[in-house]
PDB file of C-alpha atoms in Angstrom:
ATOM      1  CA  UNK A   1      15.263   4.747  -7.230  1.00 39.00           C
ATOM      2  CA  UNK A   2      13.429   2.421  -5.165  1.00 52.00           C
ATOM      3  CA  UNK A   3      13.253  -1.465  -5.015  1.00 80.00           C
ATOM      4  CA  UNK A   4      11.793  -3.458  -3.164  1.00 89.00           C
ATOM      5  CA  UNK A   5      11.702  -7.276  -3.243  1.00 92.00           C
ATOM      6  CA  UNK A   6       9.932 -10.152  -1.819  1.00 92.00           C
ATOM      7  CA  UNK A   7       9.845 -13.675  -2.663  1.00 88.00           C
ATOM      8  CA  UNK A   8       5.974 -14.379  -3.852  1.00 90.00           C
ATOM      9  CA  UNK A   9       4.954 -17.636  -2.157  1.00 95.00           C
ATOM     10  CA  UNK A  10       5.095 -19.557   1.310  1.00 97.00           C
ATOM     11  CA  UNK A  11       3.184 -21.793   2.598  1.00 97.00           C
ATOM     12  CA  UNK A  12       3.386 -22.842   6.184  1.00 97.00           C
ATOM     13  CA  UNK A  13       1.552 -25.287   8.816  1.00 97.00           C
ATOM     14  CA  UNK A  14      -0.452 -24.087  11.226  1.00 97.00           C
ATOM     15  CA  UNK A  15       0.877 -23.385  14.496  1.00 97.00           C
ATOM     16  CA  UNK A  16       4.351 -23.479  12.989  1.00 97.00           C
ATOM     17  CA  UNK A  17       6.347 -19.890  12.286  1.00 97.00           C
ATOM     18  CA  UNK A  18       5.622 -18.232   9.475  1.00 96.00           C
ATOM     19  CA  UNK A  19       9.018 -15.700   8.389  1.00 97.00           C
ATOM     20  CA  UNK A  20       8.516 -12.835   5.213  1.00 97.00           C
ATOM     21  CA  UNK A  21      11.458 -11.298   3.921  1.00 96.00           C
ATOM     22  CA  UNK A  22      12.137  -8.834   1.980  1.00 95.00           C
ATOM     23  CA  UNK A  23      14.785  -6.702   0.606  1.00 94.00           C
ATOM     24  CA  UNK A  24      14.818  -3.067  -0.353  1.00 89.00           C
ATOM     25  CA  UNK A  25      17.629  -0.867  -1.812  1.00 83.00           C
ATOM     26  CA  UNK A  26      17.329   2.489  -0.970  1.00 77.00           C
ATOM     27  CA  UNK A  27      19.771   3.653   2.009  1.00 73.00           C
ATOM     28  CA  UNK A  28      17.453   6.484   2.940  1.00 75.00           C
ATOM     29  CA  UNK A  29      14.586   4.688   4.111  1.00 72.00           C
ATOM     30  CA  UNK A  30      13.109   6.662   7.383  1.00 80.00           C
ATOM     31  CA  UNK A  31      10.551   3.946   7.685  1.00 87.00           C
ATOM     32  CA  UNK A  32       9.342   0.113   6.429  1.00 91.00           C
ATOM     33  CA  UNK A  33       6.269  -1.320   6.922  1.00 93.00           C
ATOM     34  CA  UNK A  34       4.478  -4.627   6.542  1.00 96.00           C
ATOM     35  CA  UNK A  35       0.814  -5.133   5.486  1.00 96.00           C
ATOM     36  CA  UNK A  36      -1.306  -7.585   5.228  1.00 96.00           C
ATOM     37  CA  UNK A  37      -4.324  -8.122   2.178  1.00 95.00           C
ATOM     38  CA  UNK A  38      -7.151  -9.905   2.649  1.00 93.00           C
ATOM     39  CA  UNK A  39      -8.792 -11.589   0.002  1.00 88.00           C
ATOM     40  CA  UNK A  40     -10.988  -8.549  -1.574  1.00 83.00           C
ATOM     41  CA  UNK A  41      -9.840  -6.153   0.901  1.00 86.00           C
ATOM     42  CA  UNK A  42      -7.585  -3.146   0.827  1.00 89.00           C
ATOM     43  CA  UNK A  43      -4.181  -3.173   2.605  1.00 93.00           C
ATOM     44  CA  UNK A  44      -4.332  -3.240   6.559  1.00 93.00           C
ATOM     45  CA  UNK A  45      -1.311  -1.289   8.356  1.00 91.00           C
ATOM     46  CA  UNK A  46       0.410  -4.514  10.837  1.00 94.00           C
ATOM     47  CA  UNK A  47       3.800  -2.896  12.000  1.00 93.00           C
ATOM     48  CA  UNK A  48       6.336  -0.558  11.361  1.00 91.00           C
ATOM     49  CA  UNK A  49       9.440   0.044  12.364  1.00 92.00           C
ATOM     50  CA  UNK A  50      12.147   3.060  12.250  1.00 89.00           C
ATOM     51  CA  UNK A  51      14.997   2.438  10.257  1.00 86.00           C
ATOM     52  CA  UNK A  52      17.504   3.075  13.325  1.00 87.00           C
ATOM     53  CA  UNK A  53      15.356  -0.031  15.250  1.00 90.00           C
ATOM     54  CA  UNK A  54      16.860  -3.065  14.308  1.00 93.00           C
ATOM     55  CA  UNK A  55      13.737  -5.212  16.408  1.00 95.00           C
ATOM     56  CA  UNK A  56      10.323  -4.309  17.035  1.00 95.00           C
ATOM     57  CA  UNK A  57       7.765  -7.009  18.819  1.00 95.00           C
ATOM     58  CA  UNK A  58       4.179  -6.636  18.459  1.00 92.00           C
ATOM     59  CA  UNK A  59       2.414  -9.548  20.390  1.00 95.00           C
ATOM     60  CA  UNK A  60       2.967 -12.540  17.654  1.00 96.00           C
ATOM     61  CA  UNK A  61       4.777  -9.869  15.272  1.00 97.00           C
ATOM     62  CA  UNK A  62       8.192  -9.466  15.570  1.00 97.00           C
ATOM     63  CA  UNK A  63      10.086  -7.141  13.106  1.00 97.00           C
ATOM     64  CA  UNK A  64      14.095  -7.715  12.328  1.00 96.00           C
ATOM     65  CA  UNK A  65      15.979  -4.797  10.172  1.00 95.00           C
ATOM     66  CA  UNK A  66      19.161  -5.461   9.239  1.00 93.00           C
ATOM     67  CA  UNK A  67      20.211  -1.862   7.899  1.00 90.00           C
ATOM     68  CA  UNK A  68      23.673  -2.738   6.527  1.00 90.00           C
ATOM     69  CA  UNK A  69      22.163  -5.727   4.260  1.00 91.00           C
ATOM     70  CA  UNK A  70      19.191  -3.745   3.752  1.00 91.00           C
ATOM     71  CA  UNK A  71      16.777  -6.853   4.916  1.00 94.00           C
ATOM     72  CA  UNK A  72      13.412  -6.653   6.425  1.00 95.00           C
ATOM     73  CA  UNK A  73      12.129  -9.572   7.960  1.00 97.00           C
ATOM     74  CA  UNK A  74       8.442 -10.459   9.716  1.00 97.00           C
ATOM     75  CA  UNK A  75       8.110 -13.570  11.774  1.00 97.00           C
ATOM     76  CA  UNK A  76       4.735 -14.538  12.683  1.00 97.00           C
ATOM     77  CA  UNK A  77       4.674 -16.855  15.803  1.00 97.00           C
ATOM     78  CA  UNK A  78       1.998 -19.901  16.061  1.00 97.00           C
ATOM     79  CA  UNK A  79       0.632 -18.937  12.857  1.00 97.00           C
ATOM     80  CA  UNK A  80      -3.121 -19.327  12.779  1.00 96.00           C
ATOM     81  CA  UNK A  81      -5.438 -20.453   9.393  1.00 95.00           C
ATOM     82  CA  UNK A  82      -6.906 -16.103   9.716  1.00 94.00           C
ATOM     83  CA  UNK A  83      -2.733 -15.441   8.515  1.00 96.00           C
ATOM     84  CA  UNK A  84      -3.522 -16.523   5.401  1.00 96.00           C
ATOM     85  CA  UNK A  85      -2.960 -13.506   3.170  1.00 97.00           C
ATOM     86  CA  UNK A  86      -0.905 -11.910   1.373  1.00 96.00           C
ATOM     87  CA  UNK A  87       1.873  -9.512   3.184  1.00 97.00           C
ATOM     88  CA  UNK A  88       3.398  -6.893   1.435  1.00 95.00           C
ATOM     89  CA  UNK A  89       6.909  -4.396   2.805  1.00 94.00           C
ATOM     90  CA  UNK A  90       7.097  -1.150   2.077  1.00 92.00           C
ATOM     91  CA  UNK A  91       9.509   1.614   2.729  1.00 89.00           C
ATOM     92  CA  UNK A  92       8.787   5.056   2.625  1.00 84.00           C
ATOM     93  CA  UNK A  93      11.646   8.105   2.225  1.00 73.00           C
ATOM     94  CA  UNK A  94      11.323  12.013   3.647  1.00 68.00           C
ATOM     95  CA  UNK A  95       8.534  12.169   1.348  1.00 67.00           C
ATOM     96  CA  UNK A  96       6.361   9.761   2.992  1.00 72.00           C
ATOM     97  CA  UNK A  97       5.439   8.198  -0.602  1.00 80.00           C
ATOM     98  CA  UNK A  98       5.518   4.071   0.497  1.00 86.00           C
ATOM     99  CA  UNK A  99       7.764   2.214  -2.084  1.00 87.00           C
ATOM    100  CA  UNK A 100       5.993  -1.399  -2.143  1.00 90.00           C
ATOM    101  CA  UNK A 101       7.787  -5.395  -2.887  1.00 90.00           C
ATOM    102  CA  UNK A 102       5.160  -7.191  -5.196  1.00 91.00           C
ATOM    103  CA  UNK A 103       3.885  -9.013  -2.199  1.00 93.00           C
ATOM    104  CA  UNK A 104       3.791 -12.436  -0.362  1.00 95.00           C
ATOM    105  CA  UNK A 105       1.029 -14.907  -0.453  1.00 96.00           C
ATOM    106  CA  UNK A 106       0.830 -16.991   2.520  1.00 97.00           C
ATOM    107  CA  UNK A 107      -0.960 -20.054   3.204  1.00 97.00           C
ATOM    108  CA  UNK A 108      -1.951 -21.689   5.876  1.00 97.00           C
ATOM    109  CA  UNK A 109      -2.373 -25.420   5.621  1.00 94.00           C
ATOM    110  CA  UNK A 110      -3.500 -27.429   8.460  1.00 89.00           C
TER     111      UNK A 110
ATOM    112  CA  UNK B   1     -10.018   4.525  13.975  1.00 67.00           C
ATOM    113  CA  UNK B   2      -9.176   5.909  10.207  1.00 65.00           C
ATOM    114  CA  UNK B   3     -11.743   5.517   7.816  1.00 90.00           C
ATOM    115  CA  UNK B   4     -10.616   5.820   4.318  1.00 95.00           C
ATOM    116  CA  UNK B   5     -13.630   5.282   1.674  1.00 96.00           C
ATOM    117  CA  UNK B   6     -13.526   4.448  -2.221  1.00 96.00           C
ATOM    118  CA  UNK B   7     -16.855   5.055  -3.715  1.00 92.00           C
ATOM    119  CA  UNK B   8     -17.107   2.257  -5.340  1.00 92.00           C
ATOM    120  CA  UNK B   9     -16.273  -1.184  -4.930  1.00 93.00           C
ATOM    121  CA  UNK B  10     -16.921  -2.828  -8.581  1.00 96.00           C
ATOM    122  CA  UNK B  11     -16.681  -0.358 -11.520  1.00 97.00           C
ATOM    123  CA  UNK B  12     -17.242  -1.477 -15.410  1.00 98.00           C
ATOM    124  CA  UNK B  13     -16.410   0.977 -18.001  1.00 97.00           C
ATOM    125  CA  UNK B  14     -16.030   1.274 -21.921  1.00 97.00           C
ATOM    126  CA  UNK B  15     -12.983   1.698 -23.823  1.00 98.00           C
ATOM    127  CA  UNK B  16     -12.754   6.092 -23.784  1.00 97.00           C
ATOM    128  CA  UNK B  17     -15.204   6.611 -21.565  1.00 97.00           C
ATOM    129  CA  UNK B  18     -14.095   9.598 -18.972  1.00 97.00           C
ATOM    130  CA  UNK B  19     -13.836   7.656 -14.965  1.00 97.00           C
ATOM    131  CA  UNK B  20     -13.980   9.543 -11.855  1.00 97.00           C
ATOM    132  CA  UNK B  21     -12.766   7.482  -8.733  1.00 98.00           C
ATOM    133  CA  UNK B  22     -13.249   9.022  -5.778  1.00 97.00           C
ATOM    134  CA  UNK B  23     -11.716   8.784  -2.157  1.00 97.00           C
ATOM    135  CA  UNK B  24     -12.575  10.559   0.836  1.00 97.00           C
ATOM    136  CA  UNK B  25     -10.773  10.055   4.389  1.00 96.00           C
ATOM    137  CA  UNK B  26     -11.969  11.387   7.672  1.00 94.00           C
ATOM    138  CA  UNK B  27      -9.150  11.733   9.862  1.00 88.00           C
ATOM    139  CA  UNK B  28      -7.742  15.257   8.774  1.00 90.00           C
ATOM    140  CA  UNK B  29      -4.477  13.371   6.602  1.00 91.00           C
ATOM    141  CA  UNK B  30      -2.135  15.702   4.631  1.00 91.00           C
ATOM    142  CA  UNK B  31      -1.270  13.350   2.383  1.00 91.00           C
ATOM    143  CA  UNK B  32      -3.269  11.311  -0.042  1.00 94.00           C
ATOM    144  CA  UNK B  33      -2.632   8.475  -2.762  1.00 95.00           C
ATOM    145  CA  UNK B  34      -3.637   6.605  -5.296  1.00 97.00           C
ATOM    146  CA  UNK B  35      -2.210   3.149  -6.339  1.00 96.00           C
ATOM    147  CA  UNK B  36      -2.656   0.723  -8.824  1.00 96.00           C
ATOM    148  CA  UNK B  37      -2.675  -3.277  -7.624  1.00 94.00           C
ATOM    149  CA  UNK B  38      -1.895  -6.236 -10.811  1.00 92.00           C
ATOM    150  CA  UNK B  39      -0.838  -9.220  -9.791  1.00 85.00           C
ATOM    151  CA  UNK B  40       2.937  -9.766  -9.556  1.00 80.00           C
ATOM    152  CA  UNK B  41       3.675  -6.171  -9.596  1.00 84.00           C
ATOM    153  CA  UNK B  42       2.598  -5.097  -5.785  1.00 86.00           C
ATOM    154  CA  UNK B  43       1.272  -1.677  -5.864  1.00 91.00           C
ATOM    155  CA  UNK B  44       2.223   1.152  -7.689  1.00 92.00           C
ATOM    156  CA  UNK B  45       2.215   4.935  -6.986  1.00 92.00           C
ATOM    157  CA  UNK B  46      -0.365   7.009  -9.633  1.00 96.00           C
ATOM    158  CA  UNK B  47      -0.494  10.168  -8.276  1.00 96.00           C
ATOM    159  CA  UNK B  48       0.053  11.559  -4.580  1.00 93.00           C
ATOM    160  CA  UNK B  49      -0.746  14.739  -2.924  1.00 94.00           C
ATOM    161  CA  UNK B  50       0.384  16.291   0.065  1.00 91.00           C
ATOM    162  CA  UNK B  51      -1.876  19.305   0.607  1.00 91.00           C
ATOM    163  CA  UNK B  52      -5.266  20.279  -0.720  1.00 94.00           C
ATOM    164  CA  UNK B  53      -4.345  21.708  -4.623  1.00 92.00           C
ATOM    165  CA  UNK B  54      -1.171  20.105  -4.740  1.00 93.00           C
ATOM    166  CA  UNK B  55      -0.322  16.917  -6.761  1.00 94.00           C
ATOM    167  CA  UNK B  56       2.992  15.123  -7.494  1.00 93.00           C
ATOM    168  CA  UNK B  57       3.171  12.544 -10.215  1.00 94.00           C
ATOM    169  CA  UNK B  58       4.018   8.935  -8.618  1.00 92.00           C
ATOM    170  CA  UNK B  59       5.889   6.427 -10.891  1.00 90.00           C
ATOM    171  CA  UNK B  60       2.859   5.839 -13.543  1.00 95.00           C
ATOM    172  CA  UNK B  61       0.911   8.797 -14.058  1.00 97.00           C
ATOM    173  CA  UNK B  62       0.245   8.566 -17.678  1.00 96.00           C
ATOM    174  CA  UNK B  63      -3.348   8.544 -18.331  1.00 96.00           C
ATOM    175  CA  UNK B  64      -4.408   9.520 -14.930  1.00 98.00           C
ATOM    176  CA  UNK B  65      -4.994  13.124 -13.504  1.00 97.00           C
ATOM    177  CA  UNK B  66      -6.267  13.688  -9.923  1.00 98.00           C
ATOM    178  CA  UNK B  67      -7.965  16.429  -8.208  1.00 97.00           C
ATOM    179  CA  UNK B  68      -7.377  17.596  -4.187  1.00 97.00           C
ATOM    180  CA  UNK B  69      -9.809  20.279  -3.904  1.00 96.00           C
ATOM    181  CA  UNK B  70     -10.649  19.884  -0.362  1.00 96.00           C
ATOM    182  CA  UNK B  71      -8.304  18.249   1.956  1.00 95.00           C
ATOM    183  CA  UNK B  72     -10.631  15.054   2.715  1.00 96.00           C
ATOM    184  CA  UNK B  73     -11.187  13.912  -0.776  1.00 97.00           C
ATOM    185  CA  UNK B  74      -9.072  12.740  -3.467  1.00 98.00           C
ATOM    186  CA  UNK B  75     -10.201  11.839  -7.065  1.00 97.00           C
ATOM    187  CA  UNK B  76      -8.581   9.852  -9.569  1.00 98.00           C
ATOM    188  CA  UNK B  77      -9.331  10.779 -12.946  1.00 98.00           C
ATOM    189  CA  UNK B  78      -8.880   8.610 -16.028  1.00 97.00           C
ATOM    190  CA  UNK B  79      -9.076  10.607 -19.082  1.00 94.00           C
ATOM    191  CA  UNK B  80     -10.175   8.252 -21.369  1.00 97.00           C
ATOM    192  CA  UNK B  81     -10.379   4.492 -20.591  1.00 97.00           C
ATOM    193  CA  UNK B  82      -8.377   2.098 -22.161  1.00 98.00           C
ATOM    194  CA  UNK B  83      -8.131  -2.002 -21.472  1.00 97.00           C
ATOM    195  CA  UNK B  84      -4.668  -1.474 -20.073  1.00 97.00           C
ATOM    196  CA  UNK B  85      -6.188   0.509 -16.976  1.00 98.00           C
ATOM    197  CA  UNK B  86      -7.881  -2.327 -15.921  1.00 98.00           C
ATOM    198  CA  UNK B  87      -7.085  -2.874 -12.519  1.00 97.00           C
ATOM    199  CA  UNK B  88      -7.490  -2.642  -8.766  1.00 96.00           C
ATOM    200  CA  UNK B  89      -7.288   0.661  -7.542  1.00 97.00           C
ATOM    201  CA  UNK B  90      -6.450   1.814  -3.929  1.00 96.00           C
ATOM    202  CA  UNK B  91      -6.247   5.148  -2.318  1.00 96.00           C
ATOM    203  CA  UNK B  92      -4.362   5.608   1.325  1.00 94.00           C
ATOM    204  CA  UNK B  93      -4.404   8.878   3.612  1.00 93.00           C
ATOM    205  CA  UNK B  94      -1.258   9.240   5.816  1.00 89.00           C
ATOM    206  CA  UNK B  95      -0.041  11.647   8.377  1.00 80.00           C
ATOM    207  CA  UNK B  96       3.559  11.894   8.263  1.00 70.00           C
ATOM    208  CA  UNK B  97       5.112   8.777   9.520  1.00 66.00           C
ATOM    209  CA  UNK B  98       2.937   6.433  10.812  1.00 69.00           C
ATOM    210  CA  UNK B  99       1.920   4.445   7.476  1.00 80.00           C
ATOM    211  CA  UNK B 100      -0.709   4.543   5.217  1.00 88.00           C
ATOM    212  CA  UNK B 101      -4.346   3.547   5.847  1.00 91.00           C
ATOM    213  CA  UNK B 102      -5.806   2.378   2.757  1.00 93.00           C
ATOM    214  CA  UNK B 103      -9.699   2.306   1.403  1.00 95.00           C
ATOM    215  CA  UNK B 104     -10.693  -1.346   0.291  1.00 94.00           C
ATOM    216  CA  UNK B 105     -10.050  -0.553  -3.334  1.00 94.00           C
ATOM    217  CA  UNK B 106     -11.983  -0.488  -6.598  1.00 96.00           C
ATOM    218  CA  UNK B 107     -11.944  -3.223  -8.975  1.00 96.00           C
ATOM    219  CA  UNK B 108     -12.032  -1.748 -12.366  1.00 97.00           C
ATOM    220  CA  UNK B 109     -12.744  -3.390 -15.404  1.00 97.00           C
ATOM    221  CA  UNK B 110     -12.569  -1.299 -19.175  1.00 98.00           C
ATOM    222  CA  UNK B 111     -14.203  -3.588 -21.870  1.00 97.00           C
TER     223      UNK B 111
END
């Protein structure tokens, strides 16, 4: 089955780099995926990246897969106080169901 | 851009009443799901459906049911409420690979 971990906290100052990572377990991932929660909201869709990528940039996004250790990371550059959230990965399999880690809260603190 | 809409935003319910939760998407996505948000646990798959009729279980379908009968709208049914379905729930729409778009979810409460 599917696993996916994440550790649950980070807090970070603003303008530093904020880095998520998470680990998943299942060898036949096609695709992972970070997205971010707003307080109240639903999930928004931030990046994804195809399990034979190992780096995708997305202006201050920048994806890292590391398929042999089966680690996901997302580094957010100059992070701003509107990153405050929490960021969940997700991997999906030939199914397209998304497998989801329990989530990372971010904070921002100036 | 995808819209994906939950019909309500704040539900309250009593303990055995029957709750419909319904989900509608406008951008023509096979594939449809339901999850269920508690803190700690991230989100987990209730029900998913891939074409309009068809339904697969996800990885807690246990008093849940759903409905596809047209290929915009997905409901999530709860049979009969209980305190234990108290919870955030969020339905997505995908097309193949490019992720899921979610609704912004339903906060239910069962007293």
């Amino acid at each position: 089955g599917e696993d996916v971990e994440q550790s649950l906290f980070l807090s970070v100052r603003e303008g530093d780099s904020s880095v998520i990572n998470c680990t998943y377990t299942d060898s036949s991932s096609t695709y992972l995926y970070w997205y971010k929660q707003e307080p109240g909201a639903g999930l928004q869709l931030l990046t994804y990246i195809f399990s034979n990528m190992d780096m995708k940039q997305d202006q201050r996004l920048t994806v890292l897969l590391n398929k042999k250790d089966k680690h996901l990371s997302l580094r957010i550059a100059d992070t701003q106080t509107g990153d405050s959230a929490i960021y969940f990965c997700a991997e999906s399999m030939i199914d397209y169901k998304l497998s989801f880690g329990a989530g990372t809260t971010v904070t921002v603190r100036a | 851009d995808v819209k994906v809409t939950q019909s309500s935003r704040y539900l309250v319910k009593r303990t055995g009443e029957k709750v419909f939760l319904e989900c509608v998407q406008d951008m023509d996505h096979e594939n449809m799901f339901w999850y269920r948000q508690d803190p700690g646990l991230g989100l987990r798959l209730i029900y998913f459906s891939y074409d309009v009729k068809m339904k697969e279980k996800g990885d807690i379908p246990e008093g849940y049911s759903v409905s596809r009968e047209k290929k915009e709208r997905f409901s999530l049914i709860l049979e009969s409420a209980s305190t234990n379905q108290t919870s955030m729930y969020l339905c997505a729409s995908s097309l193949q690979v490019q992720g899921a778009f979610f609704g912004q979810g339903t906060r239910l409460t069962v007293v």
